[in-house]
Amino acid sequence: MKNLILTSAALALTAGMAMADGHSVVRMGTEGAYAPWNFLNDAGEVDGFERELGDELCARAELTCEWVTNEWDSIIPNLVSGNYDTIIAGMSITAERDEIIDFTQEYTPADPSSYLALDAALDVEGAVIAAQTGTIQASFIADQGWTVVEFATPEETIAAVRNGEADAVLADKSFLVGAMDGQDDLVMLEREESIGGGVGMGVRESDAELKAAFDAAITSMKEDGSLNTLIEKWEVASTFE
């Protein structure tokens, strides 16, 4: 039954999309700058948890993936305008984003947001906090009435702490753990924030068949345990129960 559902969903896509080797081609939009979720490897290719996940989801849905990178601050507008067909970029499902695009079911539970700073005793409520533009972390800081400075890329938020433009950065804990590698001056604060929902794939609201195909593929990976295996391999979030 599972294979029948996946095959039927894939066939429904064929009429409106490009074809390659008998499969519909889906352009997978990601940032390529948010390890371990997504990044560019030494060969300049998209790599990471979402590359491996996306390739497997496409295989199960009988689709051909083509990977496209796009800067975070325009990733939703460029999906809507048709520059690619999905967003698979560590994007938390929020009510505000859901008003503009549609989401699949979550493929990871919510990852806690953490603070990285130079001083382990920092009081974040009276500090200047860096965050990437357009993220749930930037919105959270603003909603608290704290001082937020926003940057276009995650690397710039880390640099802002190290050069004194900000006292700390707030981001997904899984990203910050990797960012600390080789940076002995940076410390993770004990305080964490629970922001937003789980992470899902973004699609245009008009692409109901594509959403259904990926929902079925995500469900199959949850049921056979392979999704939890990938989450553990890349250490991006907690696993599904």
PDB file of C-alpha atoms in Angstrom:
ATOM      1  CA  MET A   1       0.000   0.000   0.000  1.00  0.00           C
ATOM      2  CA  LYS A   2       2.826   2.390   0.870  1.00  0.00           C
ATOM      3  CA  ASN A   3       4.517   1.900  -2.509  1.00  0.00           C
ATOM      4  CA  LEU A   4       1.189   2.329  -4.287  1.00  0.00           C
ATOM      5  CA  ILE A   5       0.604   5.665  -2.569  1.00  0.00           C
ATOM      6  CA  LEU A   6       4.091   6.913  -3.447  1.00  0.00           C
ATOM      7  CA  THR A   7       3.812   5.799  -7.076  1.00  0.00           C
ATOM      8  CA  SER A   8       0.383   7.354  -7.522  1.00  0.00           C
ATOM      9  CA  ALA A   9       1.558  10.671  -6.107  1.00  0.00           C
ATOM     10  CA  ALA A  10       4.578  10.675  -8.423  1.00  0.00           C
ATOM     11  CA  LEU A  11       2.440   9.969 -11.481  1.00  0.00           C
ATOM     12  CA  ALA A  12       0.185  12.893 -10.597  1.00  0.00           C
ATOM     13  CA  LEU A  13       3.184  15.222 -10.917  1.00  0.00           C
ATOM     14  CA  THR A  14       4.275  14.106 -14.374  1.00  0.00           C
ATOM     15  CA  ALA A  15       2.015  16.335 -16.428  1.00  0.00           C
ATOM     16  CA  GLY A  16       3.275  19.663 -15.107  1.00  0.00           C
ATOM     17  CA  MET A  17       6.992  19.115 -14.566  1.00  0.00           C
ATOM     18  CA  ALA A  18      10.135  18.472 -16.606  1.00  0.00           C
ATOM     19  CA  MET A  19      11.179  14.860 -17.139  1.00  0.00           C
ATOM     20  CA  ALA A  20      14.520  13.058 -16.817  1.00  0.00           C
ATOM     21  CA  ASP A  21      15.005   9.313 -17.193  1.00  0.00           C
ATOM     22  CA  GLY A  22      11.260   8.865 -16.973  1.00  0.00           C
ATOM     23  CA  HIS A  23      10.992  10.748 -13.667  1.00  0.00           C
ATOM     24  CA  SER A  24       9.655  14.212 -12.904  1.00  0.00           C
ATOM     25  CA  VAL A  25      12.442  16.699 -12.093  1.00  0.00           C
ATOM     26  CA  VAL A  26      12.074  18.595  -8.822  1.00  0.00           C
ATOM     27  CA  ARG A  27      14.383  21.524  -8.078  1.00  0.00           C
ATOM     28  CA  MET A  28      15.322  21.405  -4.403  1.00  0.00           C
ATOM     29  CA  GLY A  29      16.128  24.849  -3.016  1.00  0.00           C
ATOM     30  CA  THR A  30      18.488  25.122  -0.048  1.00  0.00           C
ATOM     31  CA  GLU A  31      20.868  27.642   1.486  1.00  0.00           C
ATOM     32  CA  GLY A  32      24.075  25.611   1.442  1.00  0.00           C
ATOM     33  CA  ALA A  33      25.473  27.509   4.431  1.00  0.00           C
ATOM     34  CA  TYR A  34      23.967  25.937   7.548  1.00  0.00           C
ATOM     35  CA  ALA A  35      25.951  22.860   8.551  1.00  0.00           C
ATOM     36  CA  PRO A  36      25.112  20.167   9.460  1.00  0.00           C
ATOM     37  CA  TRP A  37      21.699  20.741   7.882  1.00  0.00           C
ATOM     38  CA  ASN A  38      23.030  21.873   4.510  1.00  0.00           C
ATOM     39  CA  PHE A  39      26.410  23.120   3.270  1.00  0.00           C
ATOM     40  CA  LEU A  40      28.720  23.081   0.274  1.00  0.00           C
ATOM     41  CA  ASN A  41      31.449  20.452   0.435  1.00  0.00           C
ATOM     42  CA  ASP A  42      34.986  20.771  -0.953  1.00  0.00           C
ATOM     43  CA  ALA A  43      33.696  19.874  -4.423  1.00  0.00           C
ATOM     44  CA  GLY A  44      31.196  22.746  -4.278  1.00  0.00           C
ATOM     45  CA  GLU A  45      28.239  20.362  -4.044  1.00  0.00           C
ATOM     46  CA  VAL A  46      25.309  20.570  -1.648  1.00  0.00           C
ATOM     47  CA  ASP A  47      25.958  18.215   1.268  1.00  0.00           C
ATOM     48  CA  GLY A  48      24.654  17.514   4.752  1.00  0.00           C
ATOM     49  CA  PHE A  49      21.577  16.079   6.424  1.00  0.00           C
ATOM     50  CA  GLU A  50      19.108  17.671   4.028  1.00  0.00           C
ATOM     51  CA  ARG A  51      21.013  16.616   0.917  1.00  0.00           C
ATOM     52  CA  GLU A  52      20.957  12.996   2.048  1.00  0.00           C
ATOM     53  CA  LEU A  53      17.346  13.257   3.183  1.00  0.00           C
ATOM     54  CA  GLY A  54      16.187  15.036   0.029  1.00  0.00           C
ATOM     55  CA  ASP A  55      17.811  12.502  -2.276  1.00  0.00           C
ATOM     56  CA  GLU A  56      16.151   9.649  -0.393  1.00  0.00           C
ATOM     57  CA  LEU A  57      12.746  11.358  -0.415  1.00  0.00           C
ATOM     58  CA  CYS A  58      13.007  11.914  -4.164  1.00  0.00           C
ATOM     59  CA  ALA A  59      13.980   8.279  -4.707  1.00  0.00           C
ATOM     60  CA  ARG A  60      10.984   7.055  -2.720  1.00  0.00           C
ATOM     61  CA  ALA A  61       8.629   9.428  -4.563  1.00  0.00           C
ATOM     62  CA  GLU A  62      10.145   8.417  -7.925  1.00  0.00           C
ATOM     63  CA  LEU A  63      11.308  11.965  -8.606  1.00  0.00           C
ATOM     64  CA  THR A  64      14.649  13.288  -9.888  1.00  0.00           C
ATOM     65  CA  CYS A  65      16.258  15.903  -7.622  1.00  0.00           C
ATOM     66  CA  GLU A  66      18.177  18.919  -8.912  1.00  0.00           C
ATOM     67  CA  TRP A  67      19.791  20.998  -6.159  1.00  0.00           C
ATOM     68  CA  VAL A  68      19.701  24.800  -6.197  1.00  0.00           C
ATOM     69  CA  THR A  69      21.284  27.146  -3.638  1.00  0.00           C
ATOM     70  CA  ASN A  70      19.743  30.464  -2.687  1.00  0.00           C
ATOM     71  CA  GLU A  71      20.476  33.073  -0.029  1.00  0.00           C
ATOM     72  CA  TRP A  72      18.270  32.718   3.020  1.00  0.00           C
ATOM     73  CA  ASP A  73      16.725  36.199   2.985  1.00  0.00           C
ATOM     74  CA  SER A  74      15.102  35.598  -0.431  1.00  0.00           C
ATOM     75  CA  ILE A  75      14.514  31.856  -0.224  1.00  0.00           C
ATOM     76  CA  ILE A  76      10.721  32.101   0.150  1.00  0.00           C
ATOM     77  CA  PRO A  77      10.150  34.759  -2.553  1.00  0.00           C
ATOM     78  CA  ASN A  78      12.220  32.751  -5.032  1.00  0.00           C
ATOM     79  CA  LEU A  79      10.184  29.622  -4.312  1.00  0.00           C
ATOM     80  CA  VAL A  80       6.964  31.533  -4.912  1.00  0.00           C
ATOM     81  CA  SER A  81       8.327  33.019  -8.158  1.00  0.00           C
ATOM     82  CA  GLY A  82       9.233  29.555  -9.482  1.00  0.00           C
ATOM     83  CA  ASN A  83      13.028  29.540  -9.311  1.00  0.00           C
ATOM     84  CA  TYR A  84      12.820  26.095  -7.657  1.00  0.00           C
ATOM     85  CA  ASP A  85      10.068  23.755  -6.454  1.00  0.00           C
ATOM     86  CA  THR A  86      10.830  23.137  -2.780  1.00  0.00           C
ATOM     87  CA  ILE A  87      12.627  24.663   0.169  1.00  0.00           C
ATOM     88  CA  ILE A  88      14.600  22.114   2.182  1.00  0.00           C
ATOM     89  CA  ALA A  89      16.784  24.342   4.325  1.00  0.00           C
ATOM     90  CA  GLY A  90      16.261  23.795   8.034  1.00  0.00           C
ATOM     91  CA  MET A  91      13.103  25.916   7.872  1.00  0.00           C
ATOM     92  CA  SER A  92      10.859  25.751  10.925  1.00  0.00           C
ATOM     93  CA  ILE A  93       7.143  25.577  10.254  1.00  0.00           C
ATOM     94  CA  THR A  94       5.507  28.775  11.508  1.00  0.00           C
ATOM     95  CA  ALA A  95       2.063  30.316  11.072  1.00  0.00           C
ATOM     96  CA  GLU A  96       3.573  33.394   9.414  1.00  0.00           C
ATOM     97  CA  ARG A  97       5.426  31.374   6.770  1.00  0.00           C
ATOM     98  CA  ASP A  98       2.427  29.117   6.263  1.00  0.00           C
ATOM     99  CA  GLU A  99       0.436  32.148   5.120  1.00  0.00           C
ATOM    100  CA  ILE A 100       2.771  32.511   2.118  1.00  0.00           C
ATOM    101  CA  ILE A 101       3.772  28.928   1.278  1.00  0.00           C
ATOM    102  CA  ASP A 102       2.664  25.422   2.209  1.00  0.00           C
ATOM    103  CA  PHE A 103       4.636  22.878   4.243  1.00  0.00           C
ATOM    104  CA  THR A 104       4.952  19.142   4.332  1.00  0.00           C
ATOM    105  CA  GLN A 105       4.753  17.392   7.645  1.00  0.00           C
ATOM    106  CA  GLU A 106       7.838  17.916   9.801  1.00  0.00           C
ATOM    107  CA  TYR A 107      10.908  15.828   8.996  1.00  0.00           C
ATOM    108  CA  THR A 108      12.610  16.707  12.287  1.00  0.00           C
ATOM    109  CA  PRO A 109      11.148  17.745  15.629  1.00  0.00           C
ATOM    110  CA  ALA A 110      11.879  21.289  16.751  1.00  0.00           C
ATOM    111  CA  ASP A 111      15.559  21.853  17.553  1.00  0.00           C
ATOM    112  CA  PRO A 112      16.179  24.028  20.636  1.00  0.00           C
ATOM    113  CA  SER A 113      17.721  27.420  20.020  1.00  0.00           C
ATOM    114  CA  SER A 114      20.888  28.205  21.978  1.00  0.00           C
ATOM    115  CA  TYR A 115      23.189  31.135  22.637  1.00  0.00           C
ATOM    116  CA  LEU A 116      26.878  31.297  21.752  1.00  0.00           C
ATOM    117  CA  ALA A 117      28.924  34.005  23.472  1.00  0.00           C
ATOM    118  CA  LEU A 118      32.388  34.930  24.705  1.00  0.00           C
ATOM    119  CA  ASP A 119      31.259  35.133  28.351  1.00  0.00           C
ATOM    120  CA  ALA A 120      29.533  32.166  30.015  1.00  0.00           C
ATOM    121  CA  ALA A 121      27.963  34.503  32.602  1.00  0.00           C
ATOM    122  CA  LEU A 122      26.306  36.781  30.016  1.00  0.00           C
ATOM    123  CA  ASP A 123      22.779  38.003  30.826  1.00  0.00           C
ATOM    124  CA  VAL A 124      21.139  37.758  27.412  1.00  0.00           C
ATOM    125  CA  GLU A 125      18.148  39.883  28.408  1.00  0.00           C
ATOM    126  CA  GLY A 126      20.346  42.954  28.659  1.00  0.00           C
ATOM    127  CA  ALA A 127      22.668  42.054  25.791  1.00  0.00           C
ATOM    128  CA  VAL A 128      22.962  42.680  22.066  1.00  0.00           C
ATOM    129  CA  ILE A 129      22.001  39.447  20.317  1.00  0.00           C
ATOM    130  CA  ALA A 130      22.901  38.556  16.735  1.00  0.00           C
ATOM    131  CA  ALA A 131      20.588  36.445  14.560  1.00  0.00           C
ATOM    132  CA  GLN A 132      20.214  35.618  10.907  1.00  0.00           C
ATOM    133  CA  THR A 133      17.702  37.779   9.063  1.00  0.00           C
ATOM    134  CA  GLY A 134      14.285  36.228   8.580  1.00  0.00           C
ATOM    135  CA  THR A 135      14.731  33.473  11.173  1.00  0.00           C
ATOM    136  CA  ILE A 136      12.533  32.470  14.079  1.00  0.00           C
ATOM    137  CA  GLN A 137      15.401  33.503  16.363  1.00  0.00           C
ATOM    138  CA  ALA A 138      15.437  37.077  15.053  1.00  0.00           C
ATOM    139  CA  SER A 139      11.676  37.327  15.575  1.00  0.00           C
ATOM    140  CA  PHE A 140      11.947  35.856  19.069  1.00  0.00           C
ATOM    141  CA  ILE A 141      14.542  38.402  20.206  1.00  0.00           C
ATOM    142  CA  ALA A 142      12.486  41.286  18.815  1.00  0.00           C
ATOM    143  CA  ASP A 143       9.339  39.973  20.491  1.00  0.00           C
ATOM    144  CA  GLN A 144      11.116  39.980  23.854  1.00  0.00           C
ATOM    145  CA  GLY A 145      11.984  43.651  23.394  1.00  0.00           C
ATOM    146  CA  TRP A 146      15.708  42.876  23.475  1.00  0.00           C
ATOM    147  CA  THR A 147      18.336  44.352  21.162  1.00  0.00           C
ATOM    148  CA  VAL A 148      18.798  42.297  17.988  1.00  0.00           C
ATOM    149  CA  VAL A 149      21.265  42.827  15.160  1.00  0.00           C
ATOM    150  CA  GLU A 150      20.497  40.836  12.025  1.00  0.00           C
ATOM    151  CA  PHE A 151      22.900  39.464   9.428  1.00  0.00           C
ATOM    152  CA  ALA A 152      22.345  37.861   6.038  1.00  0.00           C
ATOM    153  CA  THR A 153      24.362  34.689   6.698  1.00  0.00           C
ATOM    154  CA  PRO A 154      24.910  32.472   9.754  1.00  0.00           C
ATOM    155  CA  GLU A 155      28.682  32.923   9.467  1.00  0.00           C
ATOM    156  CA  GLU A 156      28.250  36.679   9.899  1.00  0.00           C
ATOM    157  CA  THR A 157      26.354  36.183  13.162  1.00  0.00           C
ATOM    158  CA  ILE A 158      29.280  34.224  14.617  1.00  0.00           C
ATOM    159  CA  ALA A 159      31.757  36.823  13.370  1.00  0.00           C
ATOM    160  CA  ALA A 160      29.686  39.582  15.006  1.00  0.00           C
ATOM    161  CA  VAL A 161      30.197  37.988  18.422  1.00  0.00           C
ATOM    162  CA  ARG A 162      33.913  37.500  17.912  1.00  0.00           C
ATOM    163  CA  ASN A 163      34.510  41.085  16.713  1.00  0.00           C
ATOM    164  CA  GLY A 164      32.355  42.734  19.380  1.00  0.00           C
ATOM    165  CA  GLU A 165      29.359  43.791  17.303  1.00  0.00           C
ATOM    166  CA  ALA A 166      27.134  41.501  19.401  1.00  0.00           C
ATOM    167  CA  ASP A 167      27.365  39.874  22.824  1.00  0.00           C
ATOM    168  CA  ALA A 168      25.875  36.560  21.713  1.00  0.00           C
ATOM    169  CA  VAL A 169      24.239  34.810  18.776  1.00  0.00           C
ATOM    170  CA  LEU A 170      20.955  32.906  18.966  1.00  0.00           C
ATOM    171  CA  ALA A 171      20.540  30.050  16.481  1.00  0.00           C
ATOM    172  CA  ASP A 172      19.667  26.366  16.217  1.00  0.00           C
ATOM    173  CA  LYS A 173      21.750  24.448  18.742  1.00  0.00           C
ATOM    174  CA  SER A 174      22.863  21.901  16.126  1.00  0.00           C
ATOM    175  CA  PHE A 175      24.380  24.680  14.001  1.00  0.00           C
ATOM    176  CA  LEU A 176      26.115  26.349  16.948  1.00  0.00           C
ATOM    177  CA  VAL A 177      27.686  23.082  18.128  1.00  0.00           C
ATOM    178  CA  GLY A 178      29.437  22.798  14.785  1.00  0.00           C
ATOM    179  CA  ALA A 179      30.339  26.479  14.736  1.00  0.00           C
ATOM    180  CA  MET A 180      32.235  26.060  18.014  1.00  0.00           C
ATOM    181  CA  ASP A 181      34.709  23.610  16.503  1.00  0.00           C
ATOM    182  CA  GLY A 182      38.176  25.128  16.732  1.00  0.00           C
ATOM    183  CA  GLN A 183      36.800  28.294  18.368  1.00  0.00           C
ATOM    184  CA  ASP A 184      38.073  27.984  21.933  1.00  0.00           C
ATOM    185  CA  ASP A 185      36.972  31.515  22.833  1.00  0.00           C
ATOM    186  CA  LEU A 186      33.276  30.764  22.244  1.00  0.00           C
ATOM    187  CA  VAL A 187      31.039  29.200  24.904  1.00  0.00           C
ATOM    188  CA  MET A 188      27.522  27.798  24.776  1.00  0.00           C
ATOM    189  CA  LEU A 189      25.250  29.364  27.382  1.00  0.00           C
ATOM    190  CA  GLU A 190      23.098  27.085  29.531  1.00  0.00           C
ATOM    191  CA  ARG A 191      19.913  28.940  28.602  1.00  0.00           C
ATOM    192  CA  GLU A 192      17.930  27.533  25.667  1.00  0.00           C
ATOM    193  CA  GLU A 193      14.766  28.724  23.929  1.00  0.00           C
ATOM    194  CA  SER A 194      11.933  26.630  22.467  1.00  0.00           C
ATOM    195  CA  ILE A 195      10.857  28.498  19.344  1.00  0.00           C
ATOM    196  CA  GLY A 196       8.631  27.462  16.472  1.00  0.00           C
ATOM    197  CA  GLY A 197       7.581  24.009  15.356  1.00  0.00           C
ATOM    198  CA  GLY A 198       9.416  21.221  13.638  1.00  0.00           C
ATOM    199  CA  VAL A 199      11.257  21.535  10.333  1.00  0.00           C
ATOM    200  CA  GLY A 200       9.431  20.783   7.084  1.00  0.00           C
ATOM    201  CA  MET A 201       9.784  21.199   3.329  1.00  0.00           C
ATOM    202  CA  GLY A 202       8.271  24.334   1.848  1.00  0.00           C
ATOM    203  CA  VAL A 203       6.288  24.162  -1.404  1.00  0.00           C
ATOM    204  CA  ARG A 204       4.087  26.548  -3.321  1.00  0.00           C
ATOM    205  CA  GLU A 205       0.457  26.504  -2.183  1.00  0.00           C
ATOM    206  CA  SER A 206      -0.545  25.481  -5.702  1.00  0.00           C
ATOM    207  CA  ASP A 207       1.632  22.329  -5.629  1.00  0.00           C
ATOM    208  CA  ALA A 208      -0.665  20.038  -3.659  1.00  0.00           C
ATOM    209  CA  GLU A 209       0.452  16.913  -5.560  1.00  0.00           C
ATOM    210  CA  LEU A 210       4.116  17.600  -4.857  1.00  0.00           C
ATOM    211  CA  LYS A 211       3.367  18.136  -1.175  1.00  0.00           C
ATOM    212  CA  ALA A 212       1.438  14.844  -1.082  1.00  0.00           C
ATOM    213  CA  ALA A 213       4.308  12.958  -2.724  1.00  0.00           C
ATOM    214  CA  PHE A 214       6.849  14.218  -0.193  1.00  0.00           C
ATOM    215  CA  ASP A 215       4.458  13.727   2.729  1.00  0.00           C
ATOM    216  CA  ALA A 216       4.081  10.085   1.738  1.00  0.00           C
ATOM    217  CA  ALA A 217       7.857   9.685   1.426  1.00  0.00           C
ATOM    218  CA  ILE A 218       8.487  11.305   4.830  1.00  0.00           C
ATOM    219  CA  THR A 219       5.862   9.046   6.405  1.00  0.00           C
ATOM    220  CA  SER A 220       7.536   5.958   4.934  1.00  0.00           C
ATOM    221  CA  MET A 221      10.914   7.021   6.354  1.00  0.00           C
ATOM    222  CA  LYS A 222       9.380   7.593   9.786  1.00  0.00           C
ATOM    223  CA  GLU A 223       7.706   4.187   9.712  1.00  0.00           C
ATOM    224  CA  ASP A 224      10.804   2.208   8.742  1.00  0.00           C
ATOM    225  CA  GLY A 225      13.120   4.103  11.116  1.00  0.00           C
ATOM    226  CA  SER A 226      15.432   5.455   8.412  1.00  0.00           C
ATOM    227  CA  LEU A 227      14.559   9.068   9.208  1.00  0.00           C
ATOM    228  CA  ASN A 228      15.619   8.679  12.837  1.00  0.00           C
ATOM    229  CA  THR A 229      18.836   7.040  11.615  1.00  0.00           C
ATOM    230  CA  LEU A 230      19.637  10.096   9.486  1.00  0.00           C
ATOM    231  CA  ILE A 231      18.795  12.497  12.315  1.00  0.00           C
ATOM    232  CA  GLU A 232      21.173  10.625  14.616  1.00  0.00           C
ATOM    233  CA  LYS A 233      23.903  10.449  11.969  1.00  0.00           C
ATOM    234  CA  TRP A 234      23.921  14.225  11.394  1.00  0.00           C
ATOM    235  CA  GLU A 235      22.949  15.219  14.979  1.00  0.00           C
ATOM    236  CA  VAL A 236      20.471  17.850  13.816  1.00  0.00           C
ATOM    237  CA  ALA A 237      17.660  17.314  16.326  1.00  0.00           C
ATOM    238  CA  SER A 238      16.004  14.819  18.619  1.00  0.00           C
ATOM    239  CA  THR A 239      14.526  11.718  17.007  1.00  0.00           C
ATOM    240  CA  PHE A 240      10.853  10.881  16.539  1.00  0.00           C
ATOM    241  CA  GLU A 241       9.339   8.606  19.173  1.00  0.00           C
TER     242      GLU A 241
END
